[in-house]
Coordinates of N, CA, C and O and ligand atoms in Angstrom, one line a residue:
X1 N -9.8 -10.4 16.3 CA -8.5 -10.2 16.8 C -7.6 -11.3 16.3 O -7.9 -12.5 16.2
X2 N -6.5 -10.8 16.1 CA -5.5 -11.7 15.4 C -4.6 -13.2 16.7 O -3.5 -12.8 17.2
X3 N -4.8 -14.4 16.9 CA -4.3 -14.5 17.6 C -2.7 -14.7 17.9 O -1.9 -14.7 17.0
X4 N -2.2 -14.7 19.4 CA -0.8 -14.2 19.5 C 0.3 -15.1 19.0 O 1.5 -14.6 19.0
X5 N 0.0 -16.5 18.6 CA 0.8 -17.4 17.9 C 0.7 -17.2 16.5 O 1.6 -17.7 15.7
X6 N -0.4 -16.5 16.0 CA -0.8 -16.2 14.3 C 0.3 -15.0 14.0 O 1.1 -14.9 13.0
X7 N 0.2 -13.9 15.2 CA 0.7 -13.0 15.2 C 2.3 -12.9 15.5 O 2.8 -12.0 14.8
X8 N 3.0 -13.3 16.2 CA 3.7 -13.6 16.2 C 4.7 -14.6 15.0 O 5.9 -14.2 14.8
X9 N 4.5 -15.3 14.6 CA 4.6 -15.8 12.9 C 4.5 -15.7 12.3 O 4.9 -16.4 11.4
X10 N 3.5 -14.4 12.2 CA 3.8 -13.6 11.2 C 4.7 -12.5 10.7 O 5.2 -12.2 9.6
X11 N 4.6 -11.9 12.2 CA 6.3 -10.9 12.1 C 7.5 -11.4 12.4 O 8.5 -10.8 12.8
X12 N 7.5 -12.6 12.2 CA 8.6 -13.7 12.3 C 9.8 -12.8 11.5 O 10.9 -12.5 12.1
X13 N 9.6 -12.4 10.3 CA 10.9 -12.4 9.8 C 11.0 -11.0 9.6 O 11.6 -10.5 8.7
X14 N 10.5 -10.2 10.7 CA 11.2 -9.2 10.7 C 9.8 -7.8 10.4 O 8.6 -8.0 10.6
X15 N 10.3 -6.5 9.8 CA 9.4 -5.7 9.6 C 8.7 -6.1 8.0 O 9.3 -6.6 7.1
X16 N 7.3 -5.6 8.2 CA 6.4 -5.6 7.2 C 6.9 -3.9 6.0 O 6.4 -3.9 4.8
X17 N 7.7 -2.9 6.5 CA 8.0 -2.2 5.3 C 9.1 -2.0 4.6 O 10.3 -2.2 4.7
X18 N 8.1 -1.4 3.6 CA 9.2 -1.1 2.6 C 9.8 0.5 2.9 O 9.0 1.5 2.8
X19 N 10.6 0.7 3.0 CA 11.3 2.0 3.7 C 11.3 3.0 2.6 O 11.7 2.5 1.5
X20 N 10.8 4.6 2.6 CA 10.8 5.9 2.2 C 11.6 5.8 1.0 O 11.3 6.1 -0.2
X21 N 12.7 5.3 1.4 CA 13.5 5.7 0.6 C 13.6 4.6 -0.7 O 14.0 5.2 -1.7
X22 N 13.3 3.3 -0.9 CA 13.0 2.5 -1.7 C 11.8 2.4 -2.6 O 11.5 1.5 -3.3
X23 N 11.0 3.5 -2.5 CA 9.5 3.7 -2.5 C 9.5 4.8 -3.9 O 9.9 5.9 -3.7
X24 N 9.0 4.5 -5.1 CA 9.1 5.2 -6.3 C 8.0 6.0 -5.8 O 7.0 5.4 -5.5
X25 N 8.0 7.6 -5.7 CA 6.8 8.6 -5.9 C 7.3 9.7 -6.5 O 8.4 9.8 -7.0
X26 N 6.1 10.8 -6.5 CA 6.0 12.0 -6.9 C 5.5 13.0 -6.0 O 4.9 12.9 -4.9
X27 N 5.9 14.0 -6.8 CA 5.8 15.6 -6.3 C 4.4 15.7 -6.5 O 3.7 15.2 -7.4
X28 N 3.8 16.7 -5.2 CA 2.7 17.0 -5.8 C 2.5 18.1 -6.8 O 1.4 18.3 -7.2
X29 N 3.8 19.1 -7.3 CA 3.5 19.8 -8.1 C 3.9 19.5 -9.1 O 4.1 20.4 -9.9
X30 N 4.4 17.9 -9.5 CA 4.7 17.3 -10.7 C 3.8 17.9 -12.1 O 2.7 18.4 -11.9
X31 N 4.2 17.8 -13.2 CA 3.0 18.1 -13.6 C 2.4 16.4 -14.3 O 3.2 15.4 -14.1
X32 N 1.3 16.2 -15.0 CA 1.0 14.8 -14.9 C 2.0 13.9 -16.7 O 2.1 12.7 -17.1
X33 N 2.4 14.9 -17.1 CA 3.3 14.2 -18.1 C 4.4 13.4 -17.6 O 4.7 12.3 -18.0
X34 N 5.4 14.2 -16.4 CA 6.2 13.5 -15.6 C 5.4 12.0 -14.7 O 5.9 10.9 -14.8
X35 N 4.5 12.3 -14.2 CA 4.0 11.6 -13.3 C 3.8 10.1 -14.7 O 4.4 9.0 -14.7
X36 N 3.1 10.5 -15.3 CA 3.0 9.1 -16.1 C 4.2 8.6 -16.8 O 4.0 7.5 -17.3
X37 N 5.6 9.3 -17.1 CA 6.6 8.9 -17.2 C 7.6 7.5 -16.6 O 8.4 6.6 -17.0
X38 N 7.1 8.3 -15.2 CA 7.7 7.7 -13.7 C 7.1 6.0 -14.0 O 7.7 5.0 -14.2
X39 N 5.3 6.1 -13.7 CA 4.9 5.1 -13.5 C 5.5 4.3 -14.6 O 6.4 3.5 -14.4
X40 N 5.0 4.5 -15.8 CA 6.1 3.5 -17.3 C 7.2 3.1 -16.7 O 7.2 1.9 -16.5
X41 N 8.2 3.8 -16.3 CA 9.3 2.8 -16.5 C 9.2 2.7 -15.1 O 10.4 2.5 -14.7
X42 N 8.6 2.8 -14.3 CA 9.0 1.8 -13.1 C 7.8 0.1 -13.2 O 8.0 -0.9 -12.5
X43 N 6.9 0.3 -13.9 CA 6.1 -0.5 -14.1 C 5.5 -0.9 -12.7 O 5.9 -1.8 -12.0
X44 N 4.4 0.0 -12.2 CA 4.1 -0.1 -11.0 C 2.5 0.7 -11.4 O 3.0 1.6 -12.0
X45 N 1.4 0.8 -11.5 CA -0.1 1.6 -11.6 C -0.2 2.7 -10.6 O -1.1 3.6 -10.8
X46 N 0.5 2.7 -9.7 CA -0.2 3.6 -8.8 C 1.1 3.8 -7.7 O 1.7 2.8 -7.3
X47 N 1.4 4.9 -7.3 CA 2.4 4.8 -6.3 C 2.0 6.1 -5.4 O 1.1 6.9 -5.7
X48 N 2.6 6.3 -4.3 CA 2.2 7.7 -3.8 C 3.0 9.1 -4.0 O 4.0 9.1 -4.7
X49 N 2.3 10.2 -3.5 CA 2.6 11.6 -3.8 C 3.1 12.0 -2.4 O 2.9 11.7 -1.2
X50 N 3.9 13.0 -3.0 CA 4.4 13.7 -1.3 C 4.7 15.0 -2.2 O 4.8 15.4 -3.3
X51 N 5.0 15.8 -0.4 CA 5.3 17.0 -0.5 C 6.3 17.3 -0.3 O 6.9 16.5 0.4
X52 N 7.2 18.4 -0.6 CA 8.3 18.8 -0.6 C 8.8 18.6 1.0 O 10.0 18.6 1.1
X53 N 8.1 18.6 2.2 CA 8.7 18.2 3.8 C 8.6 16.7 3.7 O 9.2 16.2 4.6
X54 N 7.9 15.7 3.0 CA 8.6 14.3 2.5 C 7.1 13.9 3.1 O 6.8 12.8 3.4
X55 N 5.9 15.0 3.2 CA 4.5 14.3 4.1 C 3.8 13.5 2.6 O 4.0 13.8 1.4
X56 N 3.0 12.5 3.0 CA 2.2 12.2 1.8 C 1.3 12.7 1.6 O 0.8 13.4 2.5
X57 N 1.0 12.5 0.8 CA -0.5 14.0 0.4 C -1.6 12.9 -0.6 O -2.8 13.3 -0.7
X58 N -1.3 11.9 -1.3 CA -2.1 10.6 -1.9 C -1.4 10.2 -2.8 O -0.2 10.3 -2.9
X59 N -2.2 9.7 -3.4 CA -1.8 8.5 -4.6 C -2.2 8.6 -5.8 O -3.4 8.6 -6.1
X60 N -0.9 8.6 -7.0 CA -1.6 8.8 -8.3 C -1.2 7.8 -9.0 O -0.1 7.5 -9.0
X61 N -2.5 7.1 -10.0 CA -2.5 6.1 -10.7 C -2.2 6.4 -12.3 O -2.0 7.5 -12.9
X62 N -2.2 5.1 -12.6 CA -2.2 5.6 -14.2 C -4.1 5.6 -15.0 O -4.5 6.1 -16.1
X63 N -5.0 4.9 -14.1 CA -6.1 5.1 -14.7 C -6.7 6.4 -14.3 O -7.9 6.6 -14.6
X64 N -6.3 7.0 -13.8 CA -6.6 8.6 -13.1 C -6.0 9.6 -14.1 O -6.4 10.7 -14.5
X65 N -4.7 9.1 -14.2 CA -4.4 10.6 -15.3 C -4.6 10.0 -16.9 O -4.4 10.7 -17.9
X66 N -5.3 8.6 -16.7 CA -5.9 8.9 -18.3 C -7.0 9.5 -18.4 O -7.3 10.4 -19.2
X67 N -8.0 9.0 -17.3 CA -9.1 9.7 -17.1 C -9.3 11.3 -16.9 O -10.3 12.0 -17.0
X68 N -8.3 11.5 -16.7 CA -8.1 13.6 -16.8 C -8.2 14.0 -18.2 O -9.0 14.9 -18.6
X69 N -7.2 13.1 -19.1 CA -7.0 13.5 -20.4 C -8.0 13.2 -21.1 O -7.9 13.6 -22.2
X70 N -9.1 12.5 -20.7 CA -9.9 11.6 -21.8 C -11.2 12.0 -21.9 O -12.0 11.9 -21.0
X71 N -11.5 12.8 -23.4 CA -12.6 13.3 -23.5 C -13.7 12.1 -24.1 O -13.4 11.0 -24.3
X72 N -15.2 12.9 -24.6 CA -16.0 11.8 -24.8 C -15.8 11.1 -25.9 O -16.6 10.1 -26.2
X73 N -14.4 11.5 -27.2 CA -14.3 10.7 -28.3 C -12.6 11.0 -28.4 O -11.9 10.2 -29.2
X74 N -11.9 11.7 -27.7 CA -10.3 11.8 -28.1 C -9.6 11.4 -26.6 O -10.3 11.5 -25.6
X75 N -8.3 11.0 -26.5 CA -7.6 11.2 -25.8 C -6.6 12.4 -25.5 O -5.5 12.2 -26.1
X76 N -6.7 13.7 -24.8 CA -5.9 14.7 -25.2 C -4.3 14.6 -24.2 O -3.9 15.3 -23.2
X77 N -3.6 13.7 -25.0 CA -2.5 14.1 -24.5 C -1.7 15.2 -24.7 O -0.6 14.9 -24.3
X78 N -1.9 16.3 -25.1 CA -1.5 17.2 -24.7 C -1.4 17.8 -23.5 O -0.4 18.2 -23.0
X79 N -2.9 18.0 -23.0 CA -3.3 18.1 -21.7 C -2.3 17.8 -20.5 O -2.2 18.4 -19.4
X80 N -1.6 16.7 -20.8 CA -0.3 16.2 -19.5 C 0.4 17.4 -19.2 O 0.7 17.4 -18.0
X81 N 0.6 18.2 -19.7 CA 1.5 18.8 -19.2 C 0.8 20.2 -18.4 O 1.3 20.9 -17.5
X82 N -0.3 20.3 -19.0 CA -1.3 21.3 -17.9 C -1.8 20.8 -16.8 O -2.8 21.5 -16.5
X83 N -1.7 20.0 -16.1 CA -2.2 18.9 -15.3 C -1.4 18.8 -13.9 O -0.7 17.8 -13.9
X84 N -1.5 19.6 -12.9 CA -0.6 19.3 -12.1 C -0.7 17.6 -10.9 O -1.8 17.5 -10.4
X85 N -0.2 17.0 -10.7 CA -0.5 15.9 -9.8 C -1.7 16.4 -8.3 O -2.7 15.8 -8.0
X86 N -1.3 17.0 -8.0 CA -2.4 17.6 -6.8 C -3.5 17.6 -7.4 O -4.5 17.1 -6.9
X87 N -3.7 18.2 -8.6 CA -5.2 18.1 -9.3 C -6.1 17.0 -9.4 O -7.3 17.1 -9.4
X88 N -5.4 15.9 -9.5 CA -6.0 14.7 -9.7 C -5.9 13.8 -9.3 O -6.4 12.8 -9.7
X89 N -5.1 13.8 -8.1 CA -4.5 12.4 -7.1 C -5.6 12.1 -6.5 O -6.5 12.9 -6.6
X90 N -6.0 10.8 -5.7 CA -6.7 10.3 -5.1 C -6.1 10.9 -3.8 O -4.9 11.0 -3.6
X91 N -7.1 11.2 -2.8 CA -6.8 12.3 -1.7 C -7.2 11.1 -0.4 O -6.6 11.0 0.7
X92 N -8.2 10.4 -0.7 CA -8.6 9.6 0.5 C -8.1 7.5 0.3 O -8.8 6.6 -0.2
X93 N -7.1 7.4 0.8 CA -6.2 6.1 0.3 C -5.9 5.3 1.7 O -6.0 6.0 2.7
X94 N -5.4 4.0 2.0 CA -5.1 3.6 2.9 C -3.6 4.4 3.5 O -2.6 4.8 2.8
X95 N -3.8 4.4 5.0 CA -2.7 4.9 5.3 C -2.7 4.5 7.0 O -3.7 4.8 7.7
X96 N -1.7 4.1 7.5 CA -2.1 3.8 9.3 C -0.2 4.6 9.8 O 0.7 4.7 9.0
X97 N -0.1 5.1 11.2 CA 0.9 5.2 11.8 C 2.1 4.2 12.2 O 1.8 3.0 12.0
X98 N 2.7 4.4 12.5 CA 3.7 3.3 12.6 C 4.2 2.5 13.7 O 5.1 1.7 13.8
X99 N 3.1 3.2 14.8 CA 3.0 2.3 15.2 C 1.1 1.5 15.4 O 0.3 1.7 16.2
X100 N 1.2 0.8 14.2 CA -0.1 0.2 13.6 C -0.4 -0.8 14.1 O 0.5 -1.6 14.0
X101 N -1.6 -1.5 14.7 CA -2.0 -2.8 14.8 C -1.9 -3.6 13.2 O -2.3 -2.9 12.2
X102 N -1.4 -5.2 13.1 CA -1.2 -5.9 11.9 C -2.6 -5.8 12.0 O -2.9 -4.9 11.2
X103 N -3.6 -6.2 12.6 CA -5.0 -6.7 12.5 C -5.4 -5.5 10.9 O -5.7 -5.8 9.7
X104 N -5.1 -3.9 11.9 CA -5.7 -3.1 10.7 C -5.4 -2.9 9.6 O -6.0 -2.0 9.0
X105 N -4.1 -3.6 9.0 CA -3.2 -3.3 7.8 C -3.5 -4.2 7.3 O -3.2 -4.1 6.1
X106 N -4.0 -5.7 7.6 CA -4.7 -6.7 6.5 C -6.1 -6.6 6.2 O -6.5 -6.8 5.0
X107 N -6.8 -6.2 7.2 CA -7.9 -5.2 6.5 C -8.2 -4.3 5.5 O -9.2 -4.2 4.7
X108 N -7.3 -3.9 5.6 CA -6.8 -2.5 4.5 C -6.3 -3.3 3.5 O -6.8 -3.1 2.4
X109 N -5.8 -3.9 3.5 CA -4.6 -4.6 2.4 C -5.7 -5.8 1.8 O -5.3 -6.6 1.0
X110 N -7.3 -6.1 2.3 CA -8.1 -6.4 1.4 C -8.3 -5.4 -0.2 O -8.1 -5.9 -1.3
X111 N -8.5 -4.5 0.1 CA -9.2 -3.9 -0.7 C -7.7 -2.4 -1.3 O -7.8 -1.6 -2.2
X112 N -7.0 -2.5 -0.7 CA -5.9 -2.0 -1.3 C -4.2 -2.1 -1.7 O -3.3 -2.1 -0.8
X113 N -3.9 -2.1 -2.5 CA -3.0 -2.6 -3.0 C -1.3 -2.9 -2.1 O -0.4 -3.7 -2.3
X114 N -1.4 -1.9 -1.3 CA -0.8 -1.5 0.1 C -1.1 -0.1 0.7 O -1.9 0.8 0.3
X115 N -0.4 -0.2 1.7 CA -0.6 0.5 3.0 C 0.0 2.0 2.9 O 1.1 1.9 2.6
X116 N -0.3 2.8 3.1 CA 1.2 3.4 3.5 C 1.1 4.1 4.9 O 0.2 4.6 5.5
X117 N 2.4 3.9 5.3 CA 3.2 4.2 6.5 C 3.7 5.8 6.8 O 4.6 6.3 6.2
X118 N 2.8 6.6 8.1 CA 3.9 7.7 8.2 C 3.9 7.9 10.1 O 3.3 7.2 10.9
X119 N 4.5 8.7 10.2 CA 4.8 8.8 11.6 C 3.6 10.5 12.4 O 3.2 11.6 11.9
X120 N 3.6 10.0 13.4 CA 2.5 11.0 13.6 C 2.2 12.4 13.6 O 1.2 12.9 14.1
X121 N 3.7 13.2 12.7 CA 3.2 14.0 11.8 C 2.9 14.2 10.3 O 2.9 15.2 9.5
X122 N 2.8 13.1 10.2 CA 2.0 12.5 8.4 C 3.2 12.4 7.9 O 2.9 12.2 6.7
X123 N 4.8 12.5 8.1 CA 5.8 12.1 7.4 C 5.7 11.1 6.7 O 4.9 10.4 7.3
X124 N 6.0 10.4 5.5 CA 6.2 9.8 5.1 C 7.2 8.3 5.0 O 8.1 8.2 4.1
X125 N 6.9 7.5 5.9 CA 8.1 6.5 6.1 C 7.9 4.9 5.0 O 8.9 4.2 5.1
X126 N 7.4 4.8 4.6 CA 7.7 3.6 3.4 C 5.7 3.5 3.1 O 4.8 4.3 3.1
X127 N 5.9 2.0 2.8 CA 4.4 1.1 2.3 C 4.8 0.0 2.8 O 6.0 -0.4 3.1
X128 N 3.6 -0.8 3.0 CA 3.4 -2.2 3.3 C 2.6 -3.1 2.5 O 1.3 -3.0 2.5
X129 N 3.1 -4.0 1.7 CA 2.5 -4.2 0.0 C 1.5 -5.6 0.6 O 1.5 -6.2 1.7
X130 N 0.8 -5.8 -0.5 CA 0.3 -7.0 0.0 C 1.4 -8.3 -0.3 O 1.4 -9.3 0.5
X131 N 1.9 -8.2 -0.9 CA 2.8 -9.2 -1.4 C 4.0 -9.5 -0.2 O 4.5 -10.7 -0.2
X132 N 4.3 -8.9 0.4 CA 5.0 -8.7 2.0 C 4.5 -9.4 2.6 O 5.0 -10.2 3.3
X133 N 2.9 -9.2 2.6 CA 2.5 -9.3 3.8 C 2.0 -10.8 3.1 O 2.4 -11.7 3.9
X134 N 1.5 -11.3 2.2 CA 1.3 -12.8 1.5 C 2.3 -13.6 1.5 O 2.2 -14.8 1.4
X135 N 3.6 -12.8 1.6 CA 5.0 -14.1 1.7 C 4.9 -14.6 3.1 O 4.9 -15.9 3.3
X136 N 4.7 -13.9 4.1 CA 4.4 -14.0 5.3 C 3.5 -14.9 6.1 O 3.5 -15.5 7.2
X137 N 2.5 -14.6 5.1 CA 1.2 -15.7 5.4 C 1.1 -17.2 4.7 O 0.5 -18.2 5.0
X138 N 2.1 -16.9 3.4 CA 2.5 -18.4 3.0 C 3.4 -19.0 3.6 O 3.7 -20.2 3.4
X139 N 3.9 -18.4 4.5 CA 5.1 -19.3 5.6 C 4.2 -19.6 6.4 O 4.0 -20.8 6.6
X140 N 3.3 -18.7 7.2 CA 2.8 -19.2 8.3 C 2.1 -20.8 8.2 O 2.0 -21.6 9.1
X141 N 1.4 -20.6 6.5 CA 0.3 -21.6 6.0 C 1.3 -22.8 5.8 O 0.8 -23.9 5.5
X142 N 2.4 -22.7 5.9 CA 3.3 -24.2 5.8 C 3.7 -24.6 6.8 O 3.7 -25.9 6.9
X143 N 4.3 -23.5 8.3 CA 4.8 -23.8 9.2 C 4.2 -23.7 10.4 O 4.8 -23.9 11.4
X144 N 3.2 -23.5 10.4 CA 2.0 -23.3 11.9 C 1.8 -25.0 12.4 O 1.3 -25.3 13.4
X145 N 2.1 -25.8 11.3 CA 1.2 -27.3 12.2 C 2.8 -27.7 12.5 O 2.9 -28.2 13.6
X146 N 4.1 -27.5 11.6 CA 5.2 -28.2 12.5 C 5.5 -27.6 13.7 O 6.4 -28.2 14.3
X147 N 4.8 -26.4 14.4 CA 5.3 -26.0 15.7 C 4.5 -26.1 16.4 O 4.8 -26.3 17.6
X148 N 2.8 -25.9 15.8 CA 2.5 -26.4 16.9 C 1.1 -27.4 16.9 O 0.6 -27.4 15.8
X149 N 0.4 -28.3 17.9 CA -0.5 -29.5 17.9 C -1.7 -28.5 17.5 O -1.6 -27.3 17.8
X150 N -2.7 -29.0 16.7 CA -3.9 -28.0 16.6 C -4.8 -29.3 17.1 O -4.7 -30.5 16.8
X151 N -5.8 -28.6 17.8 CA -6.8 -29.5 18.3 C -8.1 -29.1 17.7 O -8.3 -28.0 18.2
X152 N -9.0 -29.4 17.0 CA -10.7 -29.0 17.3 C -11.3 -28.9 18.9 O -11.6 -29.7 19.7
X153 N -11.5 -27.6 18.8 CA -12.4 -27.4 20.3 C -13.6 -28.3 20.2 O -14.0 -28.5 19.1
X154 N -14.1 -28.9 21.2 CA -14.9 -29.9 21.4 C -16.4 -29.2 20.9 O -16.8 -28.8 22.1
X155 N -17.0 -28.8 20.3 CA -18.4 -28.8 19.7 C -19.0 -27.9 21.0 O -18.9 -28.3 22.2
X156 N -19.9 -26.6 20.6 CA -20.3 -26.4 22.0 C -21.7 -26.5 22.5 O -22.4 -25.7 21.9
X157 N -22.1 -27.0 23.1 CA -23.6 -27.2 23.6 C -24.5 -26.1 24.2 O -24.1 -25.6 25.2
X158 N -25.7 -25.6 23.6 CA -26.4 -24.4 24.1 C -27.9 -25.1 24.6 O -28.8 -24.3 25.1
Ligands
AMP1 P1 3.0 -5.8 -4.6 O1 2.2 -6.4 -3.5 O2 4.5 -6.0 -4.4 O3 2.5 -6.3 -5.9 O4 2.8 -4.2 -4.5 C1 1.5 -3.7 -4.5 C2 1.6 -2.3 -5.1 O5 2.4 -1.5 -4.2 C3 2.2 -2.2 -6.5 O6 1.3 -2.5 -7.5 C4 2.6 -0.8 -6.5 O7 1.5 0.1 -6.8 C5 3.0 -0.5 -5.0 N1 4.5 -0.7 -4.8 C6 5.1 -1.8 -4.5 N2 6.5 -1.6 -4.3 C7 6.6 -0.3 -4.6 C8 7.8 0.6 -4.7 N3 9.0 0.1 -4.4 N4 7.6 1.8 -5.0 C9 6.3 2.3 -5.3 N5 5.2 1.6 -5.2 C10 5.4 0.3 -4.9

């Protein structure tokens, strides 16, 4: 459990997302030539998928739709454009409600690049990057001993 002074200094400056609307994705019936377009010029690997009511539905990378195209001696890019995004998205990805304990979103944000955010009918409301959540923890790692005394608990005897 996170404690309430760790916790509290950490949401110091406010919310942890990045809102829906700032958030580069795709359609799931994109087909995967668009989809790898997107990610190029936004220069991002992996971003999420939604559906036409704005729900997310996963996440498509760029090592997933090369791996669609990539046979055991050619690359077929041709193939992109037969390829719809639903076909090949990653279906099982981090994702918590909004209203989320921090505890479980640094967890998550071990092993995944961020979070994403929807409301408890799987709407779609932003991500929570690690990099958000690391500015956050570089303040706290500067500013936790000017506010407050840290003591070592006394050693304990069994
Ligand atoms: P960061 O911690 O800022 O490096 O972000 C981690 C990952 O989150 C990036 O590599 C992207 O896959 C994704 N990401 C961050 N910001 C955005 C955004 N505005 N739109 C889409 N994906 C994003």
């Amino acid at each position: 459990m996170i404690g309430n002074k760790i916790k509290a200094m950490l949401e110091d400056n406010g919310d942890f997302l990045i809102p829906a609307d700032r958030v580069a994705n795709v359609q799931v019936d994109n087909n995967l030539d668009h989809a790898l377009l997107v990610l190029t010029n936004i220069g991002y690997t992996i971003i999420p998928v939604l559906d036409h009511h704005g729900n997310i539905k996963g996440l498509i990378s760029m090592p997933v739709i090369m791996k669609a195209i990539t046979g055991l001696k050619d690359i077929h890019f041709d193939q992109l454009s037969d390829l719809s995004v639903s076909e090949v998205m990653k279906t099982d990805f981090a994702q918590v409600e909004e209203d989320y304990e921090l505890e479980d979103v640094l967890h998550l944000l071990v092993d995944n690049p961020f979070v994403c955010v929807t409301d408890d009918s799987g709407s779609f409301k932003g991500i929570i990057t690690r990099k958000v959540v690391l500015a956050a923890t570089n303040r706290l790692a500067h500013e936790f001993e000017n506010l407050y005394e840290v003591h070592e608990k006394a050693e304990q005897l069994n």
